[in-house]
CSV table of C-alpha atoms and ligand atoms in Angstrom, one decimal:
chain,number,residue,atom,x,y,z
A,1271,MET,CA,38.9,-13.9,-38.6
A,1272,ARG,CA,35.6,-12.2,-39.4
A,1273,PHE,CA,33.9,-15.5,-38.6
A,1274,LEU,CA,35.6,-15.8,-35.2
A,1275,VAL,CA,34.6,-12.2,-34.2
A,1276,CYS,CA,31.0,-13.0,-35.2
A,1277,LEU,CA,31.1,-16.3,-33.2
A,1278,MET,CA,32.5,-14.5,-30.1
A,1279,PHE,CA,29.7,-11.9,-30.3
A,1280,LEU,CA,27.1,-14.7,-30.4
A,1281,VAL,CA,28.6,-16.5,-27.4
A,1282,SER,CA,28.8,-13.4,-25.3
A,1283,ASN,CA,25.2,-12.6,-26.2
A,1284,ALA,CA,24.0,-16.1,-25.2
A,1285,ALA,CA,25.5,-15.7,-21.8
A,1286,ALA,CA,23.4,-12.6,-21.0
A,1287,VAL,CA,20.1,-14.0,-22.1
A,1288,GLN,CA,19.0,-17.5,-21.3
A,1289,ASP,CA,16.1,-19.7,-22.5
A,1290,LEU,CA,14.5,-21.1,-19.3
A,1291,SER,CA,11.9,-23.2,-21.2
A,1292,GLY,CA,11.5,-26.5,-19.3
A,1293,LYS,CA,13.3,-25.0,-16.3
A,1294,MET,CA,12.2,-23.5,-13.0
A,1295,LEU,CA,13.7,-21.4,-10.3
A,1296,LEU,CA,14.1,-23.1,-6.9
A,1297,PHE,CA,14.2,-20.9,-3.8
A,1298,PRO,CA,15.4,-23.4,-1.1
A,1299,GLN,CA,16.4,-21.2,1.8
A,1300,GLN,CA,14.8,-18.7,4.1
A,1301,THR,CA,17.0,-15.6,3.8
A,1302,ASP,CA,16.6,-11.8,3.4
A,1303,THR,CA,19.2,-11.8,0.6
A,1304,ALA,CA,18.7,-14.6,-2.0
A,1305,HIS,CA,16.8,-13.3,-5.0
A,1306,VAL,CA,16.7,-13.1,-8.8
A,1307,ARG,CA,16.7,-9.8,-10.6
A,1308,LEU,CA,15.0,-9.7,-14.0
A,1309,THR,CA,15.9,-7.1,-16.7
A,1310,PRO,CA,12.8,-5.9,-18.6
A,1311,LEU,CA,12.9,-5.3,-22.3
A,1312,LYS,CA,10.8,-2.1,-21.9
A,1313,THR,CA,11.0,0.3,-19.0
A,1314,SER,CA,7.9,2.5,-19.6
A,1315,ILE,CA,4.6,0.7,-20.2
A,1316,GLY,CA,1.0,1.9,-20.2
A,1317,ALA,CA,-0.5,-1.5,-19.5
A,1318,ALA,CA,0.8,-4.8,-18.1
A,1319,THR,CA,0.1,-8.5,-17.7
A,1320,VAL,CA,2.3,-10.7,-15.5
A,1321,CYS,CA,1.8,-14.4,-15.6
A,1322,HIS,CA,3.8,-17.0,-13.6
A,1323,ARG,CA,3.4,-20.4,-11.9
A,1324,SER,CA,4.5,-21.1,-8.4
A,1325,PHE,CA,4.6,-23.9,-5.8
A,1326,THR,CA,5.1,-23.4,-2.1
A,1327,ASN,CA,4.2,-24.7,1.3
A,1328,LEU,CA,4.7,-21.4,3.2
A,1329,LYS,CA,2.4,-20.7,6.1
A,1330,ARG,CA,3.1,-16.9,6.1
A,1331,ASP,CA,3.1,-13.9,3.9
A,1332,HIS,CA,5.2,-14.0,0.8
A,1333,ASN,CA,6.2,-12.1,-2.3
A,1334,LEU,CA,5.4,-13.5,-5.7
A,1335,PHE,CA,6.5,-10.6,-8.0
A,1336,SER,CA,8.0,-7.3,-6.9
A,1337,MET,CA,8.6,-4.4,-9.2
A,1338,SER,CA,9.8,-1.2,-7.6
A,1339,SER,CA,10.5,2.2,-9.1
A,1340,GLN,CA,12.2,5.4,-8.0
A,1341,SER,CA,8.8,6.7,-6.9
A,1342,PHE,CA,7.1,3.6,-5.4
A,1343,ASP,CA,8.5,0.5,-3.7
A,1344,ASN,CA,5.3,-1.3,-4.9
A,1345,GLU,CA,5.2,0.0,-8.5
A,1346,PHE,CA,3.7,-3.4,-9.4
A,1347,LEU,CA,3.5,-6.1,-6.8
A,1348,LEU,CA,1.8,-9.5,-6.3
A,1349,PHE,CA,1.9,-10.5,-2.7
A,1350,TYR,CA,0.1,-13.2,-0.6
A,1351,ASP,CA,-1.3,-12.2,2.8
A,1352,PHE,CA,-1.5,-15.4,4.8
A,1353,THR,CA,-3.5,-14.1,7.8
A,1354,ASN,CA,-6.4,-13.0,5.6
A,1355,ASN,CA,-5.9,-15.6,2.8
A,1356,GLU,CA,-5.8,-12.8,0.3
A,1357,MET,CA,-3.8,-12.3,-2.9
A,1358,GLU,CA,-2.8,-8.6,-3.1
A,1359,VAL,CA,-2.2,-6.7,-6.3
A,1360,HIS,CA,-0.4,-3.4,-5.8
A,1361,VAL,CA,0.1,-0.7,-8.4
A,1362,LYS,CA,2.0,2.5,-7.4
A,1363,ASN,CA,1.4,1.7,-3.7
A,1364,GLN,CA,-2.4,1.3,-4.2
A,1365,LYS,CA,-3.7,-2.2,-3.2
A,1366,ALA,CA,-6.5,-4.5,-4.3
A,1367,GLU,CA,-7.3,-7.7,-2.3
A,1368,TYR,CA,-8.5,-11.0,-3.7
A,1369,GLY,CA,-9.9,-13.2,-0.9
A,1370,GLY,CA,-11.6,-16.6,-0.8
A,1371,LEU,CA,-9.0,-18.3,-3.0
A,1372,ASP,CA,-8.2,-22.0,-2.9
A,1373,TYR,CA,-4.5,-21.3,-2.6
A,1374,LYS,CA,-3.5,-24.9,-1.7
A,1375,PRO,CA,0.0,-25.6,-0.4
A,1376,ASN,CA,2.2,-28.0,-2.3
A,1377,THR,CA,0.3,-27.3,-5.5
A,1378,TRP,CA,1.2,-25.5,-8.7
A,1379,HIS,CA,-0.8,-22.3,-9.2
A,1380,SER,CA,-1.0,-20.2,-12.3
A,1381,LEU,CA,-1.5,-16.5,-11.7
A,1382,CYS,CA,-2.0,-13.8,-14.2
A,1383,THR,CA,-2.4,-10.1,-13.2
A,1384,THR,CA,-3.5,-7.4,-15.6
A,1385,TRP,CA,-3.5,-3.6,-15.3
A,1386,ASP,CA,-4.3,-0.8,-17.8
A,1387,SER,CA,-3.4,2.8,-17.2
A,1388,GLY,CA,-6.3,4.0,-19.4
A,1389,SER,CA,-9.0,2.6,-17.0
A,1390,GLY,CA,-6.8,2.1,-14.0
A,1391,LEU,CA,-8.3,-1.3,-13.5
A,1392,VAL,CA,-6.5,-4.4,-12.3
A,1393,GLN,CA,-7.7,-8.0,-12.5
A,1394,LEU,CA,-6.3,-11.2,-11.2
A,1395,TRP,CA,-6.8,-14.6,-12.9
A,1396,PHE,CA,-6.4,-17.4,-10.4
A,1397,ASN,CA,-5.7,-20.8,-12.1
A,1398,GLY,CA,-7.4,-19.5,-15.2
A,1399,ARG,CA,-10.5,-18.1,-13.4
A,1400,PRO,CA,-11.1,-14.4,-13.8
A,1401,LEU,CA,-11.7,-12.5,-10.6
A,1402,ILE,CA,-13.3,-9.0,-10.2
A,1403,LYS,CA,-11.7,-5.9,-11.6
A,1404,ASN,CA,-10.6,-3.2,-9.1
A,1405,TYR,CA,-9.7,0.4,-9.7
A,1406,LEU,CA,-6.2,1.1,-8.6
A,1407,SER,CA,-4.2,3.7,-10.5
A,1408,ALA,CA,-4.7,5.4,-13.9
A,1409,GLN,CA,-2.9,7.7,-16.3
A,1410,SER,CA,0.8,7.2,-15.5
A,1411,ASN,CA,2.9,4.3,-16.9
A,1412,LEU,CA,4.8,1.8,-15.0
A,1413,THR,CA,8.1,3.5,-15.3
A,1414,ASP,CA,10.9,5.4,-13.4
A,1415,ASN,CA,13.8,2.9,-13.7
A,1416,PRO,CA,11.8,-0.3,-12.7
A,1417,ILE,CA,13.6,-3.0,-10.8
A,1418,ILE,CA,12.0,-6.5,-10.9
A,1419,ILE,CA,12.8,-9.0,-8.3
A,1420,LEU,CA,11.7,-12.6,-7.6
A,1421,GLY,CA,12.2,-14.2,-4.2
A,1422,GLN,CA,12.2,-11.0,-2.1
A,1423,GLU,CA,9.8,-8.1,-1.6
A,1424,GLN,CA,11.3,-4.6,-2.1
A,1425,ASP,CA,10.5,-1.9,0.5
A,1426,SER,CA,13.0,0.4,-1.2
A,1427,HIS,CA,14.2,0.7,-4.8
A,1428,GLY,CA,16.1,-2.6,-5.1
A,1429,GLY,CA,16.4,-3.4,-1.4
A,1430,ARG,CA,15.1,-3.5,2.1
A,1431,PHE,CA,14.0,-7.1,2.0
A,1432,ASN,CA,12.1,-8.7,4.8
A,1433,ILE,CA,13.0,-12.4,5.7
A,1434,LYS,CA,9.4,-12.9,6.8
A,1435,GLN,CA,8.2,-12.1,3.2
A,1436,CYS,CA,10.7,-14.1,1.2
A,1437,PHE,CA,9.5,-16.7,-1.2
A,1438,LEU,CA,10.4,-20.4,-0.6
A,1439,GLY,CA,9.6,-23.0,-3.2
A,1440,MET,CA,9.5,-23.1,-7.0
A,1441,MET,CA,8.6,-20.7,-9.7
A,1442,THR,CA,8.4,-21.0,-13.5
A,1443,ASP,CA,7.1,-19.5,-16.8
A,1444,VAL,CA,7.4,-15.9,-15.7
A,1445,HIS,CA,6.2,-13.6,-18.6
A,1446,MET,CA,5.3,-10.0,-18.7
A,1447,TRP,CA,3.5,-8.2,-21.6
A,1448,ASP,CA,2.9,-4.4,-22.1
A,1449,TYR,CA,-0.8,-5.0,-22.8
A,1450,VAL,CA,-3.8,-6.7,-21.2
A,1451,LEU,CA,-3.9,-10.3,-22.5
A,1452,SER,CA,-7.2,-11.5,-23.9
A,1453,ALA,CA,-9.1,-14.3,-22.0
A,1454,CYS,CA,-8.2,-16.7,-24.8
A,1455,GLU,CA,-4.5,-15.9,-24.5
A,1456,ILE,CA,-4.6,-16.4,-20.7
A,1457,GLU,CA,-6.4,-19.7,-21.1
A,1458,LYS,CA,-3.6,-20.8,-23.5
A,1459,TYR,CA,-0.9,-19.8,-21.0
A,1460,VAL,CA,-2.7,-21.5,-18.1
A,1461,SER,CA,-3.2,-24.7,-20.1
A,1462,GLU,CA,0.5,-24.6,-21.3
A,1463,LEU,CA,-0.5,-24.4,-24.9
A,1464,SER,CA,1.4,-22.3,-27.3
A,1465,PHE,CA,1.0,-18.6,-26.6
A,1466,THR,CA,2.6,-15.3,-27.5
A,1467,PRO,CA,5.6,-14.9,-25.1
A,1468,GLY,CA,6.0,-11.8,-23.0
A,1469,ASN,CA,7.5,-8.7,-24.7
A,1470,VAL,CA,8.6,-7.2,-21.4
A,1471,LEU,CA,9.8,-10.4,-19.8
A,1472,ASN,CA,10.1,-13.6,-21.8
A,1473,TRP,CA,10.9,-16.8,-19.9
A,1474,ALA,CA,12.3,-18.3,-23.2
A,1475,ALA,CA,14.8,-15.4,-23.6
A,1476,LEU,CA,15.3,-14.0,-20.1
A,1477,GLU,CA,18.0,-11.6,-19.0
A,1478,PHE,CA,18.5,-12.1,-15.3
A,1479,GLU,CA,21.0,-12.3,-12.4
A,1480,ILE,CA,20.9,-14.6,-9.5
A,1481,PHE,CA,22.0,-13.4,-6.1
A,1482,GLU,CA,23.0,-16.1,-3.6
A,1483,ARG,CA,21.2,-19.4,-3.2
A,1484,VAL,CA,18.6,-19.7,-6.0
A,1485,LEU,CA,18.9,-22.7,-8.3
A,1486,ILE,CA,17.8,-23.5,-11.8
A,1487,ASP,CA,16.2,-26.9,-11.9
A,1488,ASN,CA,14.2,-28.9,-14.4
A,1489,LYS,CA,10.6,-28.1,-14.4
A,1490,GLN,CA,8.2,-30.6,-12.9
A,1491,CYS,CA,4.7,-31.1,-14.4
A,1492,THR,CA,2.8,-28.0,-13.5
A,1493,VAL,CA,-0.7,-28.7,-14.9
A,1494,SER,CA,-2.4,-30.4,-12.0
A,1495,LYS,CA,-5.8,-30.4,-13.5
A,1496,LEU,CA,-6.4,-30.0,-17.2
A,1497,SER,CA,-8.3,-26.8,-17.5
A,1498,ILE,CA,-11.0,-26.6,-20.2
A,1499,VAL,CA,-9.9,-24.4,-23.0
A,1500,GLY,CA,-12.8,-22.3,-24.3
A,1501,TRP,CA,-14.4,-23.4,-27.6
A,1502,GLU,CA,-13.3,-20.2,-29.4
A,1503,CYS,CA,-9.8,-20.7,-28.2
A,1504,LEU,CA,-9.8,-24.3,-29.4
A,1505,SER,CA,-11.3,-23.5,-32.8
A,1506,ASN,CA,-8.5,-20.9,-33.3
A,1507,ILE,CA,-6.0,-23.6,-32.6
A,1508,TYR,CA,-7.6,-26.0,-35.0
A,1509,LEU,CA,-7.6,-23.2,-37.6
A,1510,ILE,CA,-3.8,-22.7,-37.1
A,1511,ILE,CA,-3.2,-26.5,-37.4
B,1841,LIG,C1,3.7,4.8,-21.8
B,1841,LIG,O1,3.8,3.5,-22.4
B,1841,LIG,C2,3.5,3.4,-23.7
B,1841,LIG,C3,3.6,2.0,-24.1
B,1841,LIG,O2,2.8,1.2,-23.3
B,1841,LIG,C4,4.5,4.3,-24.5
B,1841,LIG,O3,4.2,4.3,-25.9
B,1841,LIG,C5,4.5,5.7,-24.0
B,1841,LIG,O4,5.5,6.4,-24.7
B,1841,LIG,C6,4.7,5.8,-22.5
B,1841,LIG,N1,4.6,7.1,-22.0
B,1841,LIG,C7,5.6,7.7,-21.4
B,1841,LIG,C8,5.3,9.1,-20.9
B,1841,LIG,O5,6.7,7.2,-21.1
B,1842,LIG,CA1,7.2,-3.2,-0.7
């Protein structure tokens, strides 16, 4: 009997948190409703790194990662501005723009965004390449009941989606950490080597809820071009082996 209770507990736990390793999310339909809501493991963090890979052929603006709070609809947002070919990073409704990117359609792209409340600096890593650091917002944590959504961009806390900003395509390997990842860790993530999984969002143990038509599919090969892992990084790996 005790064994049975224990087993039931395990089963109900497994239903809430899923290992999405080797899987991707497929957003196949233009809507202002379909989305995925992710539950973070921590809800007040003084620094952040968000990494993910995505694939789309959209010729318009689209959301890549939307975290809202009770205070700001763009508490932490990664958004593509098609008209200006700029990747936008928003923290607490402040915006930094990264232009001149080779954001090719029908290609997997790895993006990592970092922010630290001590310095207030954000930085975007585009396919493993570090871009400039911008000052956005310092001192206060990402907090205030954060709601994290993939597929739609929040203009209110958990809602007010715009069909012209929804994501269409595939997305995988979404991780979030409560610290700024080192260059070496980002290289390992981008090259799909072993890395420390996110401690705020972990793709391999993700609590999430799907609303309407978003599908889970097997991941396709995402490394289009083998990136060169820094020597220091490689030597660390050899040491571990
Ligand atoms: C801010 O986040 C850090 C963790 O990154 C945490 O230790 C601290 O308690 C948070 N501060 C507040 C005011 O919530
Ligand atoms: Ca918004």
